[in-house]
Amino acid sequence: MKGPAALLLAASLAAASPAAAERLVLSLSTNLVAIGSNYTGARLVAFGVIERDTQTVSRVGPYDVVVTVRGPREGVTVREKERLGPIWLNRSQQKFVEVPSFLAVTSTRAIEDAASEEMRRRYRLGVRAVVNAPEFTVGRGGEEDKFRQALVRLKGKDRLYLENPRGVSFVTGEFFRAPISLPATAPVGNYDVEVSLLADGVVVARRNASFELVKTGLEEQISEFARDRPVMSGFVTAAMALFFGWLASVIFRRD
Amino acid sequence: MQIYLPIAEMPVSILLLLAMGAAVGFVSGLFGIGGGFLMTPLLIFLGIPPAVAVATQSAQIAASSATGTLSALRRNALDLKLALTLVAGGFVGTSLGVWFFAAMRRAGQLELVIVLSYVTLFTVLGSLMLAESLREFWSVRRGVVRPRRRGGEHPAYLGLPFRVRFPRSRLYSSLIPIVGLALAVGFIGAVLGIGGAFIMVPALLYLFRVPTNVVIGTSQVQVLCTALLAVILQATLNGAVDIILALILILGGVFGAQFGAQAGRTLRADLFRFLLAILILAVGLRFVIELVVRPTEPFSLSVQELRR
């Protein structure tokens, strides 16, 4: 939770149409999450302010906020085991070409209560809505649905796809904070944070930010070495293995 | 105590890895096998990506078999001539196996080939060895002394052309079955991602009647060469060797291998063969269960590539 919190505040905007909706200002507690040798996951916070002026329409109900964090995209194949005679083996499969490796949706209350199904589908609010979106896979329709369900279930088990319906809290009427926690298995890369502001079940403002998860120090050097000098790193590992093998035979020498 | 693995990109407990390395090292030192067929499933179970698991455990196998080779050299308990013959044949078999591996992957049936090979190979091999071992126990208990092999009495395949003498192994055999064995082991090893010593050891014991103490040392040399080649190829072609993971596994493994080798020296030959049979059969049955029992989660994910 370190980092220049005010950095993104300055980059606020003037994009909203006049005399209508609220404006949203967003800032992350950090833009760079570093992985060291003792990394076991990270926590950061998205802070947001709702800006209103005299021309902004007045709202009846309270505001709702939905924060969607998407990790770097990856290609995933979901396979299903089926029975063939006495044995179980993978038979049917579904490829998902570009899915977020990590997907966390945090909101002020359950997403089903905060937005109508139409809203959820149009703005991709909630894990289900993101996964069921047509761009999620080059699908064949119908059959593939169980593969989407399985993808959500299996990713959920690894804490890579999750929903937290009570995560976002309002500090004051216009100022909110949303904690984002990354499990240790979340992959290295660029993460998008998308914040949607809802009033009376309608999305009135959206704002994006991003942060990066990077390896630092020794971890970075080792993976760079393995990537840039692969032959050398193979020989170094082999030499290390031989050295320790020899060392052990010397230590344990009995005759 | 957790440490982050830079290539596997996940944190793991150091103590757990050390213990796993030591346990597999013990088995490896005891039987003169690499232990890859035990270590790979364990690492994958921890959540380490299969490519990284297969590639990295080769480094541990190289280390513990280096120790084994050196101590066998010191005790003069290996047949270097036989070992080098096996290594030469093995390299050719490995290349063929890598080619077959790629062809099956293109056909989309690689996983089935792997599981079925494990099941067939391990259960058949394990059952044969167990039966042989039990027969031996039985006849010893009933006081029947089975005749020892006499000079000049040997299976027909040893008498094929190109006969070579391996004095250390008390073997005078044609090169054809020996190189054929090495080819087969190299091929199967490359397809299944294992060293293949667990096939080599029983084959040398039963088919060629090489003395038990020589078999272990000889097989260690062959495992060492295969594992070193595997580490270098895996790092070069796939960049999948995690040096931190390798280091931890090696540290646990070399010590485990020492105790294993010491235990192996005091083990009776018939008991040794009995235990090896049980171990191989157990791994085979594990794959049978995986194949036959209704899975609790029929779906599985595999990530192809990350777009950064």
JSON list of C-alpha atoms in Angstrom, two decimals, chain B residues 164-259:
[
{"chain": "B", "resi": 164, "resn": "VAL", "atom": "CA", "xyz": [31.41, -59.07, -26.25]},
{"chain": "B", "resi": 165, "resn": "ARG", "atom": "CA", "xyz": [32.80, -59.96, -22.84]},
{"chain": "B", "resi": 166, "resn": "PHE", "atom": "CA", "xyz": [31.82, -57.77, -19.85]},
{"chain": "B", "resi": 167, "resn": "PRO", "atom": "CA", "xyz": [34.08, -59.27, -17.16]},
{"chain": "B", "resi": 168, "resn": "ARG", "atom": "CA", "xyz": [32.85, -57.05, -14.31]},
{"chain": "B", "resi": 169, "resn": "SER", "atom": "CA", "xyz": [29.26, -58.22, -14.89]},
{"chain": "B", "resi": 170, "resn": "ARG", "atom": "CA", "xyz": [30.28, -61.83, -15.52]},
{"chain": "B", "resi": 171, "resn": "LEU", "atom": "CA", "xyz": [28.51, -61.45, -18.81]},
{"chain": "B", "resi": 172, "resn": "TYR", "atom": "CA", "xyz": [29.49, -62.70, -22.22]},
{"chain": "B", "resi": 173, "resn": "SER", "atom": "CA", "xyz": [26.75, -61.57, -24.53]},
{"chain": "B", "resi": 174, "resn": "SER", "atom": "CA", "xyz": [25.92, -60.38, -27.99]},
{"chain": "B", "resi": 175, "resn": "LEU", "atom": "CA", "xyz": [25.72, -56.60, -28.35]},
{"chain": "B", "resi": 176, "resn": "ILE", "atom": "CA", "xyz": [22.33, -56.90, -30.07]},
{"chain": "B", "resi": 177, "resn": "PRO", "atom": "CA", "xyz": [20.11, -57.52, -27.00]},
{"chain": "B", "resi": 178, "resn": "ILE", "atom": "CA", "xyz": [22.10, -55.01, -24.91]},
{"chain": "B", "resi": 179, "resn": "VAL", "atom": "CA", "xyz": [21.85, -52.16, -27.40]},
{"chain": "B", "resi": 180, "resn": "GLY", "atom": "CA", "xyz": [18.23, -53.17, -28.08]},
{"chain": "B", "resi": 181, "resn": "LEU", "atom": "CA", "xyz": [17.45, -52.83, -24.36]},
{"chain": "B", "resi": 182, "resn": "ALA", "atom": "CA", "xyz": [19.17, -49.44, -24.20]},
{"chain": "B", "resi": 183, "resn": "LEU", "atom": "CA", "xyz": [17.24, -48.28, -27.27]},
{"chain": "B", "resi": 184, "resn": "ALA", "atom": "CA", "xyz": [13.92, -49.38, -25.79]},
{"chain": "B", "resi": 185, "resn": "VAL", "atom": "CA", "xyz": [14.65, -47.76, -22.43]},
{"chain": "B", "resi": 186, "resn": "GLY", "atom": "CA", "xyz": [15.74, -44.49, -24.05]},
{"chain": "B", "resi": 187, "resn": "PHE", "atom": "CA", "xyz": [12.62, -44.48, -26.21]},
{"chain": "B", "resi": 188, "resn": "ILE", "atom": "CA", "xyz": [10.19, -45.20, -23.36]},
{"chain": "B", "resi": 189, "resn": "GLY", "atom": "CA", "xyz": [12.00, -42.75, -21.11]},
{"chain": "B", "resi": 190, "resn": "ALA", "atom": "CA", "xyz": [11.68, -39.90, -23.60]},
{"chain": "B", "resi": 191, "resn": "VAL", "atom": "CA", "xyz": [7.99, -40.61, -24.20]},
{"chain": "B", "resi": 192, "resn": "LEU", "atom": "CA", "xyz": [7.11, -40.88, -20.50]},
{"chain": "B", "resi": 193, "resn": "GLY", "atom": "CA", "xyz": [9.47, -38.14, -19.35]},
{"chain": "B", "resi": 194, "resn": "ILE", "atom": "CA", "xyz": [11.40, -40.45, -17.03]},
{"chain": "B", "resi": 195, "resn": "GLY", "atom": "CA", "xyz": [14.98, -41.75, -16.87]},
{"chain": "B", "resi": 196, "resn": "GLY", "atom": "CA", "xyz": [14.00, -45.37, -17.33]},
{"chain": "B", "resi": 197, "resn": "ALA", "atom": "CA", "xyz": [16.36, -46.85, -14.75]},
{"chain": "B", "resi": 198, "resn": "PHE", "atom": "CA", "xyz": [13.46, -48.73, -13.18]},
{"chain": "B", "resi": 199, "resn": "ILE", "atom": "CA", "xyz": [13.18, -50.67, -16.46]},
{"chain": "B", "resi": 200, "resn": "MET", "atom": "CA", "xyz": [16.94, -50.97, -16.87]},
{"chain": "B", "resi": 201, "resn": "VAL", "atom": "CA", "xyz": [17.57, -52.36, -13.37]},
{"chain": "B", "resi": 202, "resn": "PRO", "atom": "CA", "xyz": [15.13, -55.31, -13.55]},
{"chain": "B", "resi": 203, "resn": "ALA", "atom": "CA", "xyz": [16.14, -56.02, -17.14]},
{"chain": "B", "resi": 204, "resn": "LEU", "atom": "CA", "xyz": [19.81, -56.28, -16.21]},
{"chain": "B", "resi": 205, "resn": "LEU", "atom": "CA", "xyz": [18.89, -58.36, -13.15]},
{"chain": "B", "resi": 206, "resn": "TYR", "atom": "CA", "xyz": [16.55, -60.82, -14.84]},
{"chain": "B", "resi": 207, "resn": "LEU", "atom": "CA", "xyz": [17.41, -60.87, -18.54]},
{"chain": "B", "resi": 208, "resn": "PHE", "atom": "CA", "xyz": [21.18, -60.61, -18.28]},
{"chain": "B", "resi": 209, "resn": "ARG", "atom": "CA", "xyz": [21.70, -61.98, -14.76]},
{"chain": "B", "resi": 210, "resn": "VAL", "atom": "CA", "xyz": [24.14, -59.21, -13.90]},
{"chain": "B", "resi": 211, "resn": "PRO", "atom": "CA", "xyz": [25.07, -59.32, -10.17]},
{"chain": "B", "resi": 212, "resn": "THR", "atom": "CA", "xyz": [22.89, -56.99, -8.03]},
{"chain": "B", "resi": 213, "resn": "ASN", "atom": "CA", "xyz": [25.77, -54.87, -6.68]},
{"chain": "B", "resi": 214, "resn": "VAL", "atom": "CA", "xyz": [27.07, -54.19, -10.21]},
{"chain": "B", "resi": 215, "resn": "VAL", "atom": "CA", "xyz": [23.59, -53.43, -11.58]},
{"chain": "B", "resi": 216, "resn": "ILE", "atom": "CA", "xyz": [23.04, -50.44, -9.30]},
{"chain": "B", "resi": 217, "resn": "GLY", "atom": "CA", "xyz": [26.33, -48.70, -10.08]},
{"chain": "B", "resi": 218, "resn": "THR", "atom": "CA", "xyz": [26.02, -49.37, -13.79]},
{"chain": "B", "resi": 219, "resn": "SER", "atom": "CA", "xyz": [22.49, -48.04, -13.93]},
{"chain": "B", "resi": 220, "resn": "GLN", "atom": "CA", "xyz": [23.60, -44.92, -11.97]},
{"chain": "B", "resi": 221, "resn": "VAL", "atom": "CA", "xyz": [26.11, -44.07, -14.72]},
{"chain": "B", "resi": 222, "resn": "GLN", "atom": "CA", "xyz": [23.44, -44.45, -17.37]},
{"chain": "B", "resi": 223, "resn": "VAL", "atom": "CA", "xyz": [20.96, -42.32, -15.35]},
{"chain": "B", "resi": 224, "resn": "LEU", "atom": "CA", "xyz": [23.61, -39.62, -14.79]},
{"chain": "B", "resi": 225, "resn": "CYS", "atom": "CA", "xyz": [24.29, -39.27, -18.53]},
{"chain": "B", "resi": 226, "resn": "THR", "atom": "CA", "xyz": [20.59, -39.22, -19.47]},
{"chain": "B", "resi": 227, "resn": "ALA", "atom": "CA", "xyz": [19.73, -36.69, -16.74]},
{"chain": "B", "resi": 228, "resn": "LEU", "atom": "CA", "xyz": [22.58, -34.31, -17.66]},
{"chain": "B", "resi": 229, "resn": "LEU", "atom": "CA", "xyz": [21.49, -34.41, -21.30]},
{"chain": "B", "resi": 230, "resn": "ALA", "atom": "CA", "xyz": [17.88, -33.80, -20.25]},
{"chain": "B", "resi": 231, "resn": "VAL", "atom": "CA", "xyz": [18.75, -30.76, -18.09]},
{"chain": "B", "resi": 232, "resn": "ILE", "atom": "CA", "xyz": [20.74, -29.11, -20.87]},
{"chain": "B", "resi": 233, "resn": "LEU", "atom": "CA", "xyz": [18.14, -29.87, -23.57]},
{"chain": "B", "resi": 234, "resn": "GLN", "atom": "CA", "xyz": [15.21, -28.75, -21.40]},
{"chain": "B", "resi": 235, "resn": "ALA", "atom": "CA", "xyz": [16.91, -25.48, -20.45]},
{"chain": "B", "resi": 236, "resn": "THR", "atom": "CA", "xyz": [17.92, -24.81, -24.06]},
{"chain": "B", "resi": 237, "resn": "LEU", "atom": "CA", "xyz": [14.69, -25.73, -25.82]},
{"chain": "B", "resi": 238, "resn": "ASN", "atom": "CA", "xyz": [12.00, -24.92, -23.24]},
{"chain": "B", "resi": 239, "resn": "GLY", "atom": "CA", "xyz": [13.63, -22.61, -20.68]},
{"chain": "B", "resi": 240, "resn": "ALA", "atom": "CA", "xyz": [11.76, -24.67, -18.12]},
{"chain": "B", "resi": 241, "resn": "VAL", "atom": "CA", "xyz": [14.52, -25.43, -15.60]},
{"chain": "B", "resi": 242, "resn": "ASP", "atom": "CA", "xyz": [13.98, -23.53, -12.34]},
{"chain": "B", "resi": 243, "resn": "ILE", "atom": "CA", "xyz": [17.43, -23.22, -10.79]},
{"chain": "B", "resi": 244, "resn": "ILE", "atom": "CA", "xyz": [16.11, -22.32, -7.31]},
{"chain": "B", "resi": 245, "resn": "LEU", "atom": "CA", "xyz": [13.79, -25.33, -7.28]},
{"chain": "B", "resi": 246, "resn": "ALA", "atom": "CA", "xyz": [16.65, -27.48, -8.60]},
{"chain": "B", "resi": 247, "resn": "LEU", "atom": "CA", "xyz": [18.96, -26.29, -5.82]},
{"chain": "B", "resi": 248, "resn": "ILE", "atom": "CA", "xyz": [16.48, -27.13, -3.04]},
{"chain": "B", "resi": 249, "resn": "LEU", "atom": "CA", "xyz": [15.64, -30.55, -4.50]},
{"chain": "B", "resi": 250, "resn": "ILE", "atom": "CA", "xyz": [19.34, -31.33, -4.96]},
{"chain": "B", "resi": 251, "resn": "LEU", "atom": "CA", "xyz": [20.17, -30.42, -1.36]},
{"chain": "B", "resi": 252, "resn": "GLY", "atom": "CA", "xyz": [17.44, -32.73, -0.06]},
{"chain": "B", "resi": 253, "resn": "GLY", "atom": "CA", "xyz": [18.14, -35.39, -2.66]},
{"chain": "B", "resi": 254, "resn": "VAL", "atom": "CA", "xyz": [21.88, -35.89, -2.25]},
{"chain": "B", "resi": 255, "resn": "PHE", "atom": "CA", "xyz": [21.54, -36.52, 1.47]},
{"chain": "B", "resi": 256, "resn": "GLY", "atom": "CA", "xyz": [18.58, -38.83, 1.00]},
{"chain": "B", "resi": 257, "resn": "ALA", "atom": "CA", "xyz": [20.50, -40.72, -1.68]},
{"chain": "B", "resi": 258, "resn": "GLN", "atom": "CA", "xyz": [23.40, -41.29, 0.72]},
{"chain": "B", "resi": 259, "resn": "PHE", "atom": "CA", "xyz": [21.22, -42.92, 3.33]}
]
